[in-house]
Amino acid sequence: MKLRGETCDIDCLYCYEKRKETPGGARIEPEQIRRLADLFRGRPLAVELHGGEPLTAGKDQLASILAELAGQPSVIRVNLQTNGVLLDDEWLDLFDELYPDLQIGVSMDGDARGNAWRVGYDGRPVYPRVAAALRLLAERGRSAGVIAAVTPAVLGRAEAVLDHIAGFGSVNAVSFVPCFDSSVRRSTEPAGRRATASRMLQQAHVNGSGAPDWAIHPADYADFVLAATAHWIEEGHFSRLKLEPAVSAIRRLRGLETGFCHFNDLKCDHVFTLYPDGRFGSCDELPWPQARLTSLPEAGSQREVRDAQRSSVLLDQGKSLMRRCVNCAYQHTCGGGCVATRWRYDLAGDQDAYCDYRMRMIDGIAALLAQPADRSGAWCRTASWRPRDPNSMADVQGFLTRWNDPTLPRPPVRLRTSVHGNINTVGLPGVHEADDLDPAHPQWHQAIEPGVRSLVDVCAVRWECVTYDSCQGHRSPEAGQAAAPRRVGLLPRDRDEYTAVAGALCRSVTAATPHLPSAVEVEVGRADLTCEQSGRTYPVLDLVMRRAEDHTWDDYFEHLDAATTTVVRALDAERPVPGTGCACPCPAPRTEASAEADRRVPS
């Protein structure tokens, strides 16, 4: 609910609501809330009071709004997003009286330097007043979430910015949101005849031919999020601060759901925006008026709203942009991201940059999950998140115990070989049960398919690693069955070994790649192995020799053995040594160019 439309008591230079240049000044009325609850009868409603600045509606008006929301049984949650400038004891008394469970979000871009783009109409920073509001919330025993825009003013300073926000006792959550404003080419028109100091300041930072000075590139955002997430873990901030988008990425990596629409299936069709003049549309981050669906007085039923959605050209375009997600390896973890942002990057012809950042962020957070104490893994560009389904073992801990103790008894196992060379308990192609053996088992060598034995030997014998799975690669045995690439899976014994093995795999693959035949590519995949007995998951690493996209499977299998020889040679030249990193560079220090971009913020 845009309580005041675009009306706000400050004039942030990057404000997307004011870029819509729609009339403000009006207020949403309680009658509109009743109409909305009636329209969505039978559905739970989560309501966000937004702006502009909702507190500019005044205490009497907001009191009537909160009273109406409190009386609607379908409203399950109400959040107020404010810039904090007007927040005082009287406002908090009002919230305590009328809606004690009101969740408060405050917009603040980190420290004073990071907030340089948030100014009043006089062009002066508003940060001191926002910081005072957060301190007041702490004094009153209230919690608040902080939404912080990531601009050039905070790039390279994720740790300091997160520490600063965490220093406010009232803050229990922080969401870092990117200023992906590369398509902005002109400043926002002034509301009156004369341009305010803030609008003149904005004009100075919009150049008309490129991105405005407050915009960042998706790759910058990925680096910032990974640095913030690593610090969040290292400093123990996770014990009291929810960090987004890290938490949502972690939940999806663990196979759990999240309420963050950038990571789930509830995209723009599940978000509605209401303006004071009755305009009713989809997510407010989508461009208006294209996102408009109807007006509240005209919406007679949910069916009419759905019909408006189905006839929306903009929403159809958004859904079409998600088609590229269908065959993406990151689909179930990424969730497709933000449709509005995808739409903007598609217009700019650079949707790949958006997808690349999502993949990069997920890969890095997966590395931190596997080894939280080693942030260097988050910057590895070789190892990627590649979950396997199914990927389980009956008793992982028992398997590790046998592997590490050759004196334990090892009963005979059943080995069957299919006509296509698959070795498992049933002798059939495809994914079937296979007994878990170790090098001390008498049937160890017999259980490994011939084409992958050299890879398994160098990992298990030379590297002294635990291999939990292997496959020599198989052509498609029947129509409709997929061919299988050559691979070997490694199960690190602990987190330190995981880091050492991941680094050695990265160095080996980096060394081997230039010498591989063009039909074969080598990938290091991060995944989880589930213990069927305990339900516990173990982080594992898979070395996979994949078919290059522009080659046939015949090409792949023709060159696979030669490629394997190259990879084995590279593995043999390396060792998993604790404390030895991978071949990928960590983030470089701030360059003169990036420092100059940081200096261009308003002062």
Coordinates of N, CA, C and O in Angstrom, one line a residue, residues 47-145:
V47 N 0.5 -7.3 4.5 CA 0.4 -5.9 4.0 C 1.7 -5.2 4.4 O 2.2 -5.2 5.5
E48 N 2.2 -4.4 3.4 CA 3.3 -3.5 3.7 C 2.9 -2.1 3.4 O 2.4 -1.8 2.3
L49 N 3.0 -1.3 4.4 CA 2.7 0.2 4.3 C 4.0 0.8 3.8 O 5.0 0.8 4.4
H50 N 3.9 1.4 2.6 CA 5.1 1.8 1.9 C 4.9 3.2 1.4 O 3.9 3.9 1.6
G51 N 5.8 3.7 0.6 CA 5.7 5.0 0.0 C 6.5 5.1 -1.3 O 6.7 4.1 -1.9
G52 N 6.9 6.3 -1.5 CA 7.0 7.5 -0.7 C 7.4 7.2 0.8 O 7.9 6.1 1.1
E53 N 6.9 8.1 1.6 CA 7.1 7.9 3.1 C 5.8 7.8 3.7 O 5.0 8.8 3.8
P54 N 5.4 6.6 4.3 CA 4.1 6.4 4.9 C 3.8 7.3 6.1 O 2.6 7.7 6.3
L55 N 4.8 7.7 6.8 CA 4.5 8.5 8.0 C 4.1 9.9 7.6 O 3.5 10.7 8.5
T56 N 4.3 10.4 6.4 CA 3.8 11.7 6.0 C 2.3 11.7 5.9 O 1.7 12.8 5.7
A57 N 1.6 10.6 6.0 CA 0.2 10.6 6.0 C -0.4 11.2 7.3 O -1.5 11.6 7.4
G58 N 0.5 11.3 8.3 CA 0.1 11.9 9.6 C -0.5 10.9 10.6 O -0.9 9.8 10.2
K59 N -0.4 11.2 11.9 CA -0.7 10.3 12.9 C -2.2 9.9 12.9 O -2.6 8.7 13.1
D60 N -3.1 10.8 12.7 CA -4.5 10.5 12.7 C -4.9 9.6 11.5 O -5.6 8.6 11.7
Q61 N -4.3 9.9 10.3 CA -4.7 9.0 9.2 C -4.1 7.6 9.4 O -4.7 6.6 9.1
L62 N -2.8 7.5 9.8 CA -2.2 6.2 10.0 C -2.9 5.4 11.1 O -3.0 4.2 11.1
A63 N -3.4 6.2 12.1 CA -4.1 5.5 13.2 C -5.3 4.8 12.7 O -5.7 3.7 13.0
S64 N -6.1 5.5 11.8 CA -7.3 4.9 11.2 C -6.9 3.7 10.3 O -7.7 2.7 10.3
I65 N -5.8 3.8 9.6 CA -5.4 2.7 8.8 C -5.0 1.5 9.6 O -5.4 0.3 9.3
L66 N -4.2 1.7 10.7 CA -3.8 0.6 11.5 C -5.0 -0.1 12.2 O -5.1 -1.3 12.4
A67 N -6.0 0.8 12.7 CA -7.1 0.2 13.3 C -7.9 -0.6 12.3 O -8.5 -1.7 12.7
E68 N -8.0 -0.2 11.1 CA -8.8 -1.0 10.1 C -8.1 -2.3 9.8 O -8.7 -3.4 9.7
L69 N -6.7 -2.3 9.7 CA -6.0 -3.5 9.5 C -6.1 -4.4 10.6 O -6.2 -5.7 10.4
A70 N -6.1 -3.9 11.8 CA -6.2 -4.8 13.0 C -7.5 -5.5 13.1 O -7.7 -6.5 13.7
G71 N -8.5 -4.8 12.5 CA -9.9 -5.4 12.5 C -10.2 -6.4 11.4 O -11.3 -6.9 11.4
Q72 N -9.2 -6.6 10.5 CA -9.5 -7.5 9.4 C -8.9 -8.8 9.7 O -7.6 -9.0 9.8
P73 N -9.7 -9.9 9.9 CA -9.1 -11.2 10.2 C -8.3 -11.8 9.2 O -7.4 -12.7 9.5
S74 N -8.4 -11.4 7.9 CA -7.5 -12.0 6.9 C -6.1 -11.4 6.8 O -5.3 -12.0 6.2
V75 N -5.9 -10.3 7.5 CA -4.6 -9.7 7.5 C -3.7 -10.4 8.6 O -4.0 -10.3 9.8
I76 N -2.7 -11.1 8.1 CA -1.9 -11.9 9.0 C -0.6 -11.2 9.4 O 0.1 -11.6 10.4
R77 N -0.2 -10.2 8.7 CA 1.1 -9.5 9.0 C 1.1 -8.1 8.4 O 0.6 -7.9 7.3
V78 N 1.6 -7.1 9.1 CA 1.7 -5.7 8.6 C 3.1 -5.3 8.9 O 3.6 -5.4 10.0
N79 N 3.7 -4.7 7.8 CA 5.0 -4.2 7.9 C 5.0 -2.7 7.5 O 4.3 -2.3 6.5
L80 N 5.7 -1.9 8.2 CA 5.9 -0.5 7.8 C 7.3 -0.2 7.4 O 8.2 -0.4 8.1
Q81 N 7.4 0.3 6.1 CA 8.8 0.6 5.6 C 8.9 2.1 5.6 O 8.2 2.8 5.0
T82 N 9.9 2.6 6.4 CA 10.0 4.1 6.6 C 11.5 4.5 6.5 O 12.4 3.7 6.7
N83 N 11.6 5.8 6.1 CA 13.0 6.3 6.1 C 13.5 6.7 7.5 O 14.6 7.0 7.7
G84 N 12.6 6.7 8.5 CA 12.9 6.9 9.9 C 13.0 8.3 10.3 O 13.2 8.6 11.5
V85 N 13.0 9.3 9.4 CA 13.2 10.7 9.7 C 12.2 11.2 10.7 O 12.5 12.0 11.6
L86 N 10.9 10.9 10.5 CA 9.9 11.4 11.4 C 9.6 10.5 12.6 O 8.8 10.9 13.5
L87 N 10.3 9.4 12.7 CA 10.0 8.5 13.8 C 10.3 9.1 15.2 O 11.4 9.6 15.4
D88 N 9.4 9.0 16.1 CA 9.6 9.5 17.4 C 8.8 8.7 18.4 O 8.1 7.8 18.1
D89 N 8.8 9.2 19.7 CA 8.1 8.4 20.8 C 6.6 8.4 20.5 O 5.9 7.4 20.8
E90 N 6.0 9.5 20.0 CA 4.6 9.5 19.8 C 4.2 8.5 18.7 O 3.2 7.8 18.9
W91 N 5.0 8.4 17.7 CA 4.7 7.4 16.7 C 4.8 6.0 17.3 O 3.9 5.1 17.0
L92 N 5.8 5.7 18.1 CA 5.9 4.4 18.7 C 4.8 4.1 19.7 O 4.3 3.0 19.8
D93 N 4.4 5.1 20.4 CA 3.2 4.9 21.3 C 2.0 4.6 20.5 O 1.2 3.7 20.9
L94 N 1.8 5.2 19.4 CA 0.6 4.9 18.5 C 0.7 3.5 18.0 O -0.3 2.8 18.0
F95 N 1.9 3.0 17.6 CA 2.0 1.7 17.1 C 1.7 0.7 18.2 O 1.0 -0.3 18.0
D96 N 2.3 0.9 19.4 CA 2.1 0.0 20.5 C 0.6 -0.1 20.9 O 0.1 -1.2 21.3
E97 N -0.1 1.0 20.8 CA -1.5 1.0 21.1 C -2.4 0.3 20.1 O -3.3 -0.5 20.4
L98 N -2.2 0.6 18.8 CA -3.1 0.1 17.8 C -2.6 -1.2 17.0 O -3.5 -1.9 16.6
Y99 N -1.4 -1.4 16.9 CA -0.9 -2.6 16.2 C 0.5 -3.0 16.8 O 1.5 -2.8 16.2
P100 N 0.4 -3.6 18.0 CA 1.7 -3.9 18.7 C 2.6 -4.8 17.9 O 3.8 -4.8 18.1
D101 N 2.1 -5.7 17.0 CA 2.9 -6.6 16.3 C 3.4 -6.0 15.0 O 3.9 -6.7 14.1
L102 N 3.2 -4.7 14.8 CA 3.7 -4.0 13.6 C 5.2 -4.2 13.4 O 6.0 -4.0 14.3
Q103 N 5.6 -4.7 12.3 CA 7.0 -4.9 12.0 C 7.5 -3.7 11.3 O 6.9 -3.2 10.3
I104 N 8.7 -3.2 11.7 CA 9.2 -1.9 11.2 C 10.5 -2.2 10.4 O 11.4 -2.9 10.8
G105 N 10.5 -1.6 9.2 CA 11.7 -1.6 8.4 C 12.2 -0.2 8.2 O 11.4 0.7 7.9
V106 N 13.5 0.0 8.2 CA 14.1 1.3 8.1 C 15.0 1.3 6.9 O 15.8 0.3 6.8
S107 N 14.9 2.3 6.1 CA 15.8 2.4 4.9 C 17.1 3.1 5.3 O 17.0 4.3 5.7
M108 N 18.2 2.5 5.3 CA 19.5 3.1 5.6 C 20.6 2.4 5.0 O 20.8 1.1 5.2
D109 N 21.4 3.0 4.2 CA 22.4 2.4 3.4 C 23.8 2.2 4.1 O 24.8 2.6 3.6
G110 N 23.7 1.7 5.3 CA 25.0 1.4 6.0 C 25.4 2.6 6.8 O 24.6 3.3 7.5
D111 N 26.7 3.0 6.7 CA 27.2 4.1 7.5 C 27.0 5.4 6.8 O 26.3 5.5 5.7
A112 N 27.5 6.5 7.4 CA 27.3 7.8 6.8 C 27.7 7.9 5.4 O 27.1 8.5 4.5
R113 N 28.9 7.4 5.1 CA 29.4 7.4 3.7 C 28.5 6.7 2.8 O 28.3 7.1 1.6
G114 N 28.0 5.5 3.2 CA 27.1 4.8 2.3 C 25.8 5.4 2.0 O 25.2 5.2 1.0
N115 N 25.4 6.3 3.0 CA 24.1 7.0 2.8 C 24.2 8.3 2.0 O 23.2 9.1 2.1
A116 N 25.3 8.5 1.3 CA 25.5 9.8 0.6 C 24.4 10.1 -0.4 O 24.1 11.2 -0.7
W117 N 23.7 9.0 -0.9 CA 22.7 9.2 -2.0 C 21.3 9.5 -1.3 O 20.4 9.9 -2.1
R118 N 21.2 9.4 0.0 CA 19.9 9.7 0.7 C 20.0 11.1 1.3 O 20.6 11.3 2.3
V119 N 19.3 12.0 0.6 CA 19.4 13.4 1.0 C 18.0 14.0 1.1 O 17.0 13.5 0.6
G120 N 17.9 15.2 1.8 CA 16.7 15.9 1.8 C 16.6 16.8 0.6 O 17.5 16.8 -0.3
Y121 N 15.5 17.5 0.5 CA 15.3 18.4 -0.7 C 16.4 19.5 -0.7 O 16.6 20.1 -1.8
D122 N 17.0 19.8 0.4 CA 18.0 20.8 0.5 C 19.4 20.2 0.1 O 20.4 20.9 0.1
G123 N 19.4 18.9 -0.3 CA 20.6 18.3 -0.7 C 21.5 17.8 0.4 O 22.6 17.2 0.2
R124 N 21.1 17.9 1.6 CA 21.9 17.6 2.8 C 21.6 16.1 3.2 O 20.4 15.7 3.2
P125 N 22.6 15.4 3.7 CA 22.3 14.0 4.1 C 21.3 13.9 5.3 O 21.3 14.8 6.2
V126 N 20.6 12.8 5.3 CA 19.6 12.6 6.3 C 20.1 11.5 7.3 O 19.3 11.2 8.3
Y127 N 21.2 10.9 7.1 CA 21.7 9.8 7.9 C 21.6 10.1 9.4 O 21.2 9.2 10.1
P128 N 22.1 11.3 9.9 CA 22.0 11.4 11.4 C 20.6 11.2 11.9 O 20.5 10.6 13.0
R129 N 19.6 11.6 11.2 CA 18.2 11.5 11.8 C 17.8 10.0 11.7 O 17.0 9.5 12.6
V130 N 18.2 9.3 10.7 CA 17.9 7.9 10.6 C 18.6 7.1 11.7 O 18.0 6.2 12.3
A131 N 19.8 7.4 11.9 CA 20.6 6.7 13.0 C 19.9 6.9 14.3 O 19.8 6.0 15.2
A132 N 19.4 8.2 14.5 CA 18.8 8.5 15.8 C 17.5 7.7 15.9 O 17.1 7.2 17.0
A133 N 16.8 7.4 14.8 CA 15.6 6.6 14.9 C 15.9 5.2 15.3 O 15.1 4.6 16.1
L134 N 17.0 4.6 14.8 CA 17.3 3.3 15.1 C 17.7 3.2 16.6 O 17.4 2.2 17.3
R135 N 18.4 4.2 17.1 CA 18.8 4.2 18.5 C 17.5 4.3 19.4 O 17.4 3.7 20.5
L136 N 16.5 5.1 18.9 CA 15.3 5.3 19.7 C 14.5 3.9 19.7 O 14.0 3.5 20.8
L137 N 14.5 3.2 18.6 CA 13.9 1.9 18.6 C 14.5 1.0 19.6 O 13.8 0.2 20.3
A138 N 15.8 1.0 19.7 CA 16.5 0.2 20.7 C 16.1 0.6 22.1 O 15.9 -0.3 23.0
E139 N 16.0 1.9 22.4 CA 15.6 2.3 23.7 C 14.2 1.9 24.1 O 13.9 1.6 25.3
R140 N 13.4 1.7 23.1 CA 12.0 1.3 23.3 C 11.9 -0.2 23.3 O 10.7 -0.7 23.4
G141 N 13.0 -0.9 23.1 CA 12.9 -2.4 23.1 C 12.3 -2.9 21.8 O 11.8 -4.1 21.8
R142 N 12.3 -2.2 20.8 CA 11.7 -2.6 19.5 C 12.8 -3.1 18.5 O 13.9 -2.5 18.6
S143 N 12.5 -4.0 17.7 CA 13.4 -4.5 16.7 C 13.0 -3.9 15.3 O 11.8 -3.5 15.1
A144 N 13.9 -3.8 14.4 CA 13.7 -3.3 13.1 C 14.6 -4.0 12.1 O 15.7 -4.4 12.4
G145 N 14.1 -4.2 10.9 CA 15.0 -4.6 9.8 C 15.5 -3.4 9.0 O 14.8 -2.4 8.9

